[in-house]
């Protein structure tokens, strides 16, 4: 095809509202057995080179002659660059540069799309220098966004299933049809009940937009991936401070302590990696806990290859070192830790201490003294010696001592982070985060320069124009009574709940989510997805094919990073910013004066974006407004009319982002135009110790009154809990715990006579002793205070003598993210397989070498993979990256042939489920000549299918670490990639873990399902918290 | 102006962002790499480390690729960037042999050489290379090293830096802060493992393990068993340049101390069978001419029109095949004439082409006259008058044809084994050996050929065989090689993957059998077909030798 035709074809598709009905439509009446070929000429990058005969280049060399990194923003509208491929022939190409936000992980780094002004081809994605988080730099996945955009395997049109679910037959439908049919089902469900619609999100990639829609629908329908990702850490942080993620200030740290591999995969990879290395170059020491030699461990000053589950013990040994040597920030602890409550707990016998002197002192004296707390800490943690930690962790004791020395001298500049890794690996992993943050507390490195802040202090989520009221329902499929403290929904157990008969779903949206592949126990997911009684309609919103979408009823293609609107912010450092994701071709077309109504007109094929889709879907769901839904989707500028996407963001940028209107005005731009131009805005910088801020709105006089009250209170015995003393006037109050209440809600705390805002816990202080855990069924010391919990993979549970090993299945590579990066050829070329890491001593024992096949048996089945022998893994532990092992069931459709195995499934009635690989990656022909150059074969093994579910009874997190009950050299009948699972065993192991829970039915102190103060996505009204009479299983 | 890179390994986290940014900026196809991050794992648990090394074209101050390029497709710009022009490149792959750093590849889309070009299209307008812009850690520092105000100049002034293979004399301009010796040194590991950490390894040879062991005992096998008088256990001494693995092992063995490459870009061998074939055909063509020239000129044998015309024809035929093989091996054969139209005179590929053309013209004209005389088209006198001039004029050209490849191979600075001072004389000997061998074959079919021809051929043949054996065994393979890489390649030939080619093929079939046949012919019975068999064996043996000689050095990793 000629270049000219390409261009015309491209433009015609871009500008057509409805797709031409000619191509690749699988007619309803014939050709049903043919899968639609979603490989379209119009998604080809234009190969021909336009030339500009008299192009004037814009030199951007700095005045002193040095090179610069980016064209200056004032040239972004019209930028000329030489084509790198044509060089040294000087072929100039004219671009308009449109900023957007990467969608390949959660970091929300900036990208800058180079959109060719003649062909509207997106030539490349570079970084966005105006983005305060990523600062113009990216990881490997940023540039690879181009691969995803021009992936020959893309789904370009809405598809509807033909035949039975999972048959793999599809027909193309219009967006109108998709909207009509799905909205009808939702309307029907919503009229029947408030828990029939479920939106299950893998990667949100935005802040609050979709949640607002779900709330507007009036259903309790949010489900997430949090419990296979971060729930463990979140719970630990939450019990300390009411926030649920850390935000370390790596740049200014003296000691950076990482549990997990933050330099290759962290949360947030590129922004944090930049700042960790900045800190290192300024002299910070890096300490990494990981049984595997990650790239991060390799860059560290101290690598602690501890046995998984021993992290808390090491952390407490360090804490104990600080405590016993009085080498901690007592002033900070005295001011900001709930030591009075803790001592009160000791006094009341809620926390037992083996120290008669202290007991006597507490009983004898009416005033609680901080010295008692110092003594308490000394007694509590005395048992945590370096030797004990070294023994339990199986690491050299010198390394723990060295670490403790570094921490002791961090000078309030200890940046810590745990994400996934130990906190999501182990039973009780939430205590790892708690013990880690304990070191921040002890060193006073909380919110300080070089310390660790709360995510909520550094993340900025602006409010939209109108917020629907909270819902009135509680969906038992998301947060059942067994896990009252779960962070958050028990997402990965959804199919188990369905299997048990806890409910069914009318409309299930999976969105940038591949639940069968990414969750443990995928075959149970497969069973649920196949069951049209349990999941009545499955709508997969996805940019690419995935294993789960294969079992959907509708596949709705959604855009990649440069094809959609989203607003995002992340706590990447001590500052706040927002970043604006944009459909870059749409913006480029609009800059050229062309009208675009919906993003799918400008995107490849008919790829749309969720933002506009949700608006239209909601409007279709309630066309006459009778359900009360439509009102939330009406324009704030044009009453009664459905809002446009421009209006939605225009309102936010004009009204909800402090400083943005002024900044925009200074450049003679509207706030929306400013964001379209720069793609990011810095809201605040150098955010430190926000909990020390005075409570807003308290004038000096009232502060004095509060002070006198505090003084009086200190004189009074504090036996009465929650006693509230009113002070005049203004409805301000102070209770016996020194909390400042306004209209009954705590808004601050008195610290040394000052009314300060504090943190979002019930006590407004950092909670060492957790009253919440005590009250909600976990009264033992190992739960109420930072303490190690015995992991399910504790050495006591792994009999290495019997051939048992520990499988570490959940580490990330720097080049891939879950299943979203599969269609990026440059990333797959670097990393396409996940061999099992094994220490030479174990390899010798099993008589295998690098490249040999082994069979790994888990609690529920087995898989077969190759071995990678390395000294970079702890003996007794095997490890496997979780990204790889993608598969498809049809040769030509499904996941990209270069990135997936062709597989076959075999399911029998007895519950034996098998996945066998027919062949690995293969070269194939498409418009992209690179697909014929695929040179690799091994695309990994899908191990997650063989993982039993391990829901932590407190945090609800799936504890990823697996016990490999047997690891052997593969037999002659074993083939690479074989997977087999007995789903009866799956359900049995599930039940074993359910038995560990302590149901709210038995423990709730107030008849609620969950503590009101704890976070929950989309908190419903208080009434919805009431426990039901007869929940499932009762 | 003098552009270079500093790679700051204190900062590099091995994220591969530079790799994909480069692919994006320059639309680099799958399977080839302008820049990549080599991973090497060292140590023993729990003291292990993974080292990252951004690896790419060094933009050498003295670039051997530019020197060997026959058409100035690879060239050094005034600002120090080593750039290339795909519209000129003929795809001879000589630059790939000249580069000691594995930086050059053949682009599968254009079939021309390509590599990192410092994003010259960006620096032209003042922008940094794409890899430097994307790097999250600012671990790639690009800039003008001559300008003291630049960051790169500052770093070079105050930091300890190192480069890859400084001994090659190329003056590399990619400087590593905290460069790791094991990563920098491609042969620090005995061989590539069967798989990488998260990528497949492509076997160098189909059906074999990726890179076969080159015949070294591993350290376990090398444990000494001898004892000195004092009772110390002794290790046997090792061949020069071929250290036993010692403490350096790869992961699949019981490693007390591990050194293994866990990621690297994969390179294909540039030159295959056409190159050894070309060496053989060139030897035959030039060798026959040399023998004709000397034999007739010094009157070792009488002139016979048919014999001489036929021999001349065979010589020209093989020279023609030589040229054909040369062209065939080009990725862009249609651009062959570029060598003649726009030669880069420092390149021995260009010089060689002119020698070949010169020889073909002189020998061709002579042969036309000779053949004309034989077919009675031209007067025999004319041929007789022309003959001495043409043969004496052609002799140095024929020697040049035989010898120039030695200079070309010497320009291939990435293959140290080829840079042998013995190679020019060796090539002449091989030419005489092959030429006389083919004359012996020809003699079988020419019962009327002058008797002395067979004697001369046999004599030359035997002398050449003996000399060749001498040069091979006493020279090339027993004298230690100056560089480790050359020693490894030689060891690969004599003890490794090519030992059968070498011992059974070259030494046995190519030398001992013909010598035995010579003895049989001289002492037992003298039949022309014995000479033919001997000649054939020598030619086959020569091919097997050349094959090993061309392939083995290409298998030694340069990155």
Short mmCIF file of C-alpha atoms in Angstrom, two decimals, chain B residues 176-393:
data_model
loop_
_atom_site.label_atom_id
_atom_site.label_comp_id
_atom_site.label_asym_id
_atom_site.label_seq_id
_atom_site.Cartn_x
_atom_site.Cartn_y
_atom_site.Cartn_z
CA UNK B 176 32.96 3.98 32.75
CA UNK B 177 33.01 5.29 36.28
CA UNK B 178 33.30 2.26 38.56
CA UNK B 179 33.69 0.01 35.55
CA UNK B 180 33.67 -3.60 36.57
CA UNK B 181 36.52 -5.60 35.16
CA UNK B 182 34.51 -8.76 34.72
CA UNK B 183 31.80 -6.92 32.79
CA UNK B 184 34.28 -4.97 30.73
CA UNK B 185 36.18 -8.09 29.83
CA UNK B 186 34.15 -10.27 27.47
CA UNK B 187 36.22 -13.39 28.08
CA UNK B 188 36.16 -13.22 31.85
CA UNK B 189 33.53 -15.93 31.77
CA UNK B 190 34.37 -19.19 30.18
CA UNK B 191 31.21 -19.22 28.16
CA UNK B 192 27.71 -17.91 27.93
CA UNK B 193 25.20 -19.93 29.94
CA UNK B 194 22.45 -21.88 28.18
CA UNK B 195 19.94 -19.24 29.10
CA UNK B 196 19.99 -15.75 30.48
CA UNK B 197 18.27 -14.54 33.58
CA UNK B 198 15.10 -13.71 31.71
CA UNK B 199 15.93 -14.15 28.04
CA UNK B 200 16.71 -16.98 25.69
CA UNK B 201 20.22 -17.54 24.42
CA UNK B 202 20.46 -18.29 20.73
CA UNK B 203 22.87 -21.11 19.92
CA UNK B 204 25.78 -19.98 17.77
CA UNK B 205 25.60 -23.27 15.96
CA UNK B 206 22.37 -25.06 15.22
CA UNK B 207 21.94 -28.24 17.13
CA UNK B 208 24.75 -27.58 19.52
CA UNK B 209 24.77 -26.16 22.95
CA UNK B 210 24.98 -22.37 22.65
CA UNK B 211 28.71 -21.99 22.83
CA UNK B 212 30.54 -25.22 23.18
CA UNK B 213 33.31 -25.48 25.64
CA UNK B 214 36.59 -24.84 23.94
CA UNK B 215 38.21 -27.89 25.38
CA UNK B 216 39.43 -26.47 28.65
CA UNK B 217 39.12 -28.62 31.66
CA UNK B 218 36.91 -26.91 34.21
CA UNK B 219 38.53 -26.00 37.45
CA UNK B 220 37.16 -29.12 39.09
CA UNK B 221 38.84 -31.26 36.49
CA UNK B 222 41.94 -29.16 36.70
CA UNK B 223 42.52 -29.90 40.35
CA UNK B 224 46.16 -30.75 40.60
CA UNK B 225 47.19 -34.28 41.41
CA UNK B 226 50.93 -33.92 41.21
CA UNK B 227 52.87 -33.27 44.33
CA UNK B 228 56.05 -31.36 44.76
CA UNK B 229 58.85 -32.60 46.92
CA UNK B 230 57.65 -30.36 49.68
CA UNK B 231 54.30 -32.13 49.55
CA UNK B 232 52.34 -29.26 48.04
CA UNK B 233 49.74 -30.31 45.55
CA UNK B 234 50.52 -28.75 42.22
CA UNK B 235 48.27 -27.65 39.46
CA UNK B 236 49.53 -28.44 36.02
CA UNK B 237 50.55 -25.30 34.17
CA UNK B 238 47.98 -24.02 31.77
CA UNK B 239 48.20 -23.14 28.11
CA UNK B 240 49.15 -19.54 27.58
CA UNK B 241 46.22 -17.19 27.30
CA UNK B 242 43.77 -19.94 28.16
CA UNK B 243 43.29 -19.83 31.86
CA UNK B 244 41.34 -22.66 33.31
CA UNK B 245 38.21 -21.44 34.89
CA UNK B 246 39.92 -21.29 38.25
CA UNK B 247 37.66 -19.40 40.57
CA UNK B 248 35.66 -18.16 37.62
CA UNK B 249 32.84 -20.50 36.86
CA UNK B 250 29.35 -20.31 35.59
CA UNK B 251 26.32 -21.00 37.66
CA UNK B 252 25.45 -24.45 36.52
CA UNK B 253 28.44 -25.89 38.23
CA UNK B 254 28.95 -26.08 41.93
CA UNK B 255 30.20 -22.58 42.26
CA UNK B 256 32.22 -21.51 45.18
CA UNK B 257 32.49 -18.25 43.44
CA UNK B 258 30.27 -17.37 40.56
CA UNK B 259 30.89 -15.22 37.56
CA UNK B 260 28.15 -15.54 35.04
CA UNK B 261 26.74 -13.35 32.34
CA UNK B 262 23.05 -13.07 33.01
CA UNK B 263 22.12 -10.75 30.19
CA UNK B 264 23.85 -9.64 27.05
CA UNK B 265 22.89 -8.73 23.53
CA UNK B 266 23.26 -11.60 21.12
CA UNK B 267 25.39 -11.37 18.06
CA UNK B 268 25.43 -13.34 14.90
CA UNK B 269 28.62 -14.42 13.18
CA UNK B 270 29.12 -12.11 10.18
CA UNK B 271 31.21 -14.25 7.84
CA UNK B 272 30.34 -17.79 6.89
CA UNK B 273 31.32 -20.35 4.18
CA UNK B 274 31.73 -17.85 1.32
CA UNK B 275 34.76 -16.33 3.03
CA UNK B 276 36.78 -19.55 3.49
CA UNK B 277 35.66 -20.56 0.00
CA UNK B 278 36.93 -17.26 -1.31
CA UNK B 279 40.26 -17.85 0.35
CA UNK B 280 40.54 -21.22 -1.40
CA UNK B 281 39.47 -20.07 -4.84
CA UNK B 282 41.77 -17.07 -4.60
CA UNK B 283 44.63 -19.34 -3.63
CA UNK B 284 43.99 -21.64 -6.55
CA UNK B 285 43.62 -18.82 -9.06
CA UNK B 286 46.67 -16.90 -7.97
CA UNK B 287 48.72 -20.04 -7.29
CA UNK B 288 48.25 -21.43 -10.78
CA UNK B 289 49.20 -18.11 -12.28
CA UNK B 290 52.29 -17.85 -10.13
CA UNK B 291 53.40 -21.33 -11.19
CA UNK B 292 52.69 -20.58 -14.84
CA UNK B 293 54.54 -17.32 -14.65
CA UNK B 294 57.57 -18.78 -12.89
CA UNK B 295 57.50 -22.08 -14.77
CA UNK B 296 57.42 -20.49 -18.19
CA UNK B 297 59.52 -17.51 -17.30
CA UNK B 298 62.29 -19.56 -15.74
CA UNK B 299 61.71 -22.35 -18.26
CA UNK B 300 60.96 -25.00 -15.70
CA UNK B 301 58.69 -26.57 -18.27
CA UNK B 302 58.12 -26.20 -21.94
CA UNK B 303 55.34 -24.15 -23.39
CA UNK B 304 52.32 -26.06 -24.57
CA UNK B 305 49.52 -24.02 -25.98
CA UNK B 306 46.65 -26.21 -24.80
CA UNK B 307 48.09 -26.74 -21.35
CA UNK B 308 48.86 -23.08 -20.80
CA UNK B 309 45.54 -21.91 -22.20
CA UNK B 310 43.67 -24.36 -20.02
CA UNK B 311 45.70 -23.53 -16.93
CA UNK B 312 45.20 -19.84 -17.59
CA UNK B 313 41.51 -20.45 -17.97
CA UNK B 314 41.33 -22.31 -14.66
CA UNK B 315 43.25 -19.53 -12.96
CA UNK B 316 40.88 -16.92 -14.32
CA UNK B 317 37.90 -19.08 -13.56
CA UNK B 318 38.87 -19.33 -9.90
CA UNK B 319 39.66 -15.64 -9.71
CA UNK B 320 36.25 -15.04 -11.21
CA UNK B 321 34.73 -17.31 -8.59
CA UNK B 322 36.65 -15.37 -5.99
CA UNK B 323 35.09 -12.15 -7.13
CA UNK B 324 31.70 -13.82 -7.34
CA UNK B 325 32.01 -15.10 -3.78
CA UNK B 326 33.03 -11.66 -2.63
CA UNK B 327 29.99 -10.16 -4.24
CA UNK B 328 27.76 -12.97 -3.06
CA UNK B 329 28.77 -12.37 0.52
CA UNK B 330 27.81 -8.72 0.34
CA UNK B 331 24.49 -7.88 1.92
CA UNK B 332 24.11 -5.36 -0.88
CA UNK B 333 25.66 -7.15 -3.87
CA UNK B 334 24.17 -4.66 -6.28
CA UNK B 335 26.38 -2.00 -4.74
CA UNK B 336 29.59 -3.90 -5.46
CA UNK B 337 30.78 -1.32 -7.94
CA UNK B 338 30.78 1.31 -5.22
CA UNK B 339 34.12 -0.12 -4.17
CA UNK B 340 35.57 0.85 -7.51
CA UNK B 341 33.68 4.09 -7.92
CA UNK B 342 34.22 5.54 -4.46
CA UNK B 343 37.02 3.59 -2.83
CA UNK B 344 38.26 4.40 0.62
CA UNK B 345 41.92 3.92 -0.01
CA UNK B 346 42.96 2.94 3.51
CA UNK B 347 40.73 -0.11 3.28
CA UNK B 348 42.39 -3.30 2.14
CA UNK B 349 39.03 -4.40 0.88
CA UNK B 350 39.16 -1.53 -1.61
CA UNK B 351 42.83 -2.08 -2.33
CA UNK B 352 42.22 -5.79 -2.75
CA UNK B 353 39.40 -5.14 -5.16
CA UNK B 354 41.72 -3.10 -7.33
CA UNK B 355 44.41 -5.78 -7.15
CA UNK B 356 41.83 -8.34 -8.18
CA UNK B 357 40.65 -6.16 -11.01
CA UNK B 358 44.24 -5.38 -12.06
CA UNK B 359 45.12 -9.04 -12.05
CA UNK B 360 41.99 -9.96 -13.95
CA UNK B 361 42.72 -7.36 -16.63
CA UNK B 362 46.36 -8.38 -17.14
CA UNK B 363 45.76 -12.09 -16.88
CA UNK B 364 42.58 -11.82 -18.88
CA UNK B 365 44.20 -9.92 -21.76
CA UNK B 366 47.07 -12.36 -21.84
CA UNK B 367 44.73 -15.31 -21.80
CA UNK B 368 42.62 -13.88 -24.61
CA UNK B 369 45.70 -13.61 -26.76
CA UNK B 370 46.87 -17.06 -25.73
CA UNK B 371 43.49 -18.57 -26.39
CA UNK B 372 43.27 -16.67 -29.66
CA UNK B 373 46.52 -18.22 -30.70
CA UNK B 374 45.40 -21.66 -29.65
CA UNK B 375 42.26 -21.36 -31.69
CA UNK B 376 44.27 -19.89 -34.55
CA UNK B 377 42.44 -16.64 -34.42
CA UNK B 378 45.57 -14.74 -33.54
CA UNK B 379 49.09 -15.33 -34.67
CA UNK B 380 51.14 -17.54 -32.37
CA UNK B 381 53.96 -15.01 -32.58
CA UNK B 382 51.88 -12.31 -31.09
CA UNK B 383 51.10 -14.53 -28.13
CA UNK B 384 54.71 -15.54 -27.75
CA UNK B 385 55.80 -11.92 -27.72
CA UNK B 386 53.21 -10.84 -25.28
CA UNK B 387 53.60 -13.85 -22.99
CA UNK B 388 56.75 -12.90 -21.02
CA UNK B 389 55.58 -9.34 -20.51
CA UNK B 390 52.15 -10.42 -19.36
CA UNK B 391 53.37 -13.22 -17.13
CA UNK B 392 56.05 -11.12 -15.45
CA UNK B 393 53.62 -8.25 -15.10
#
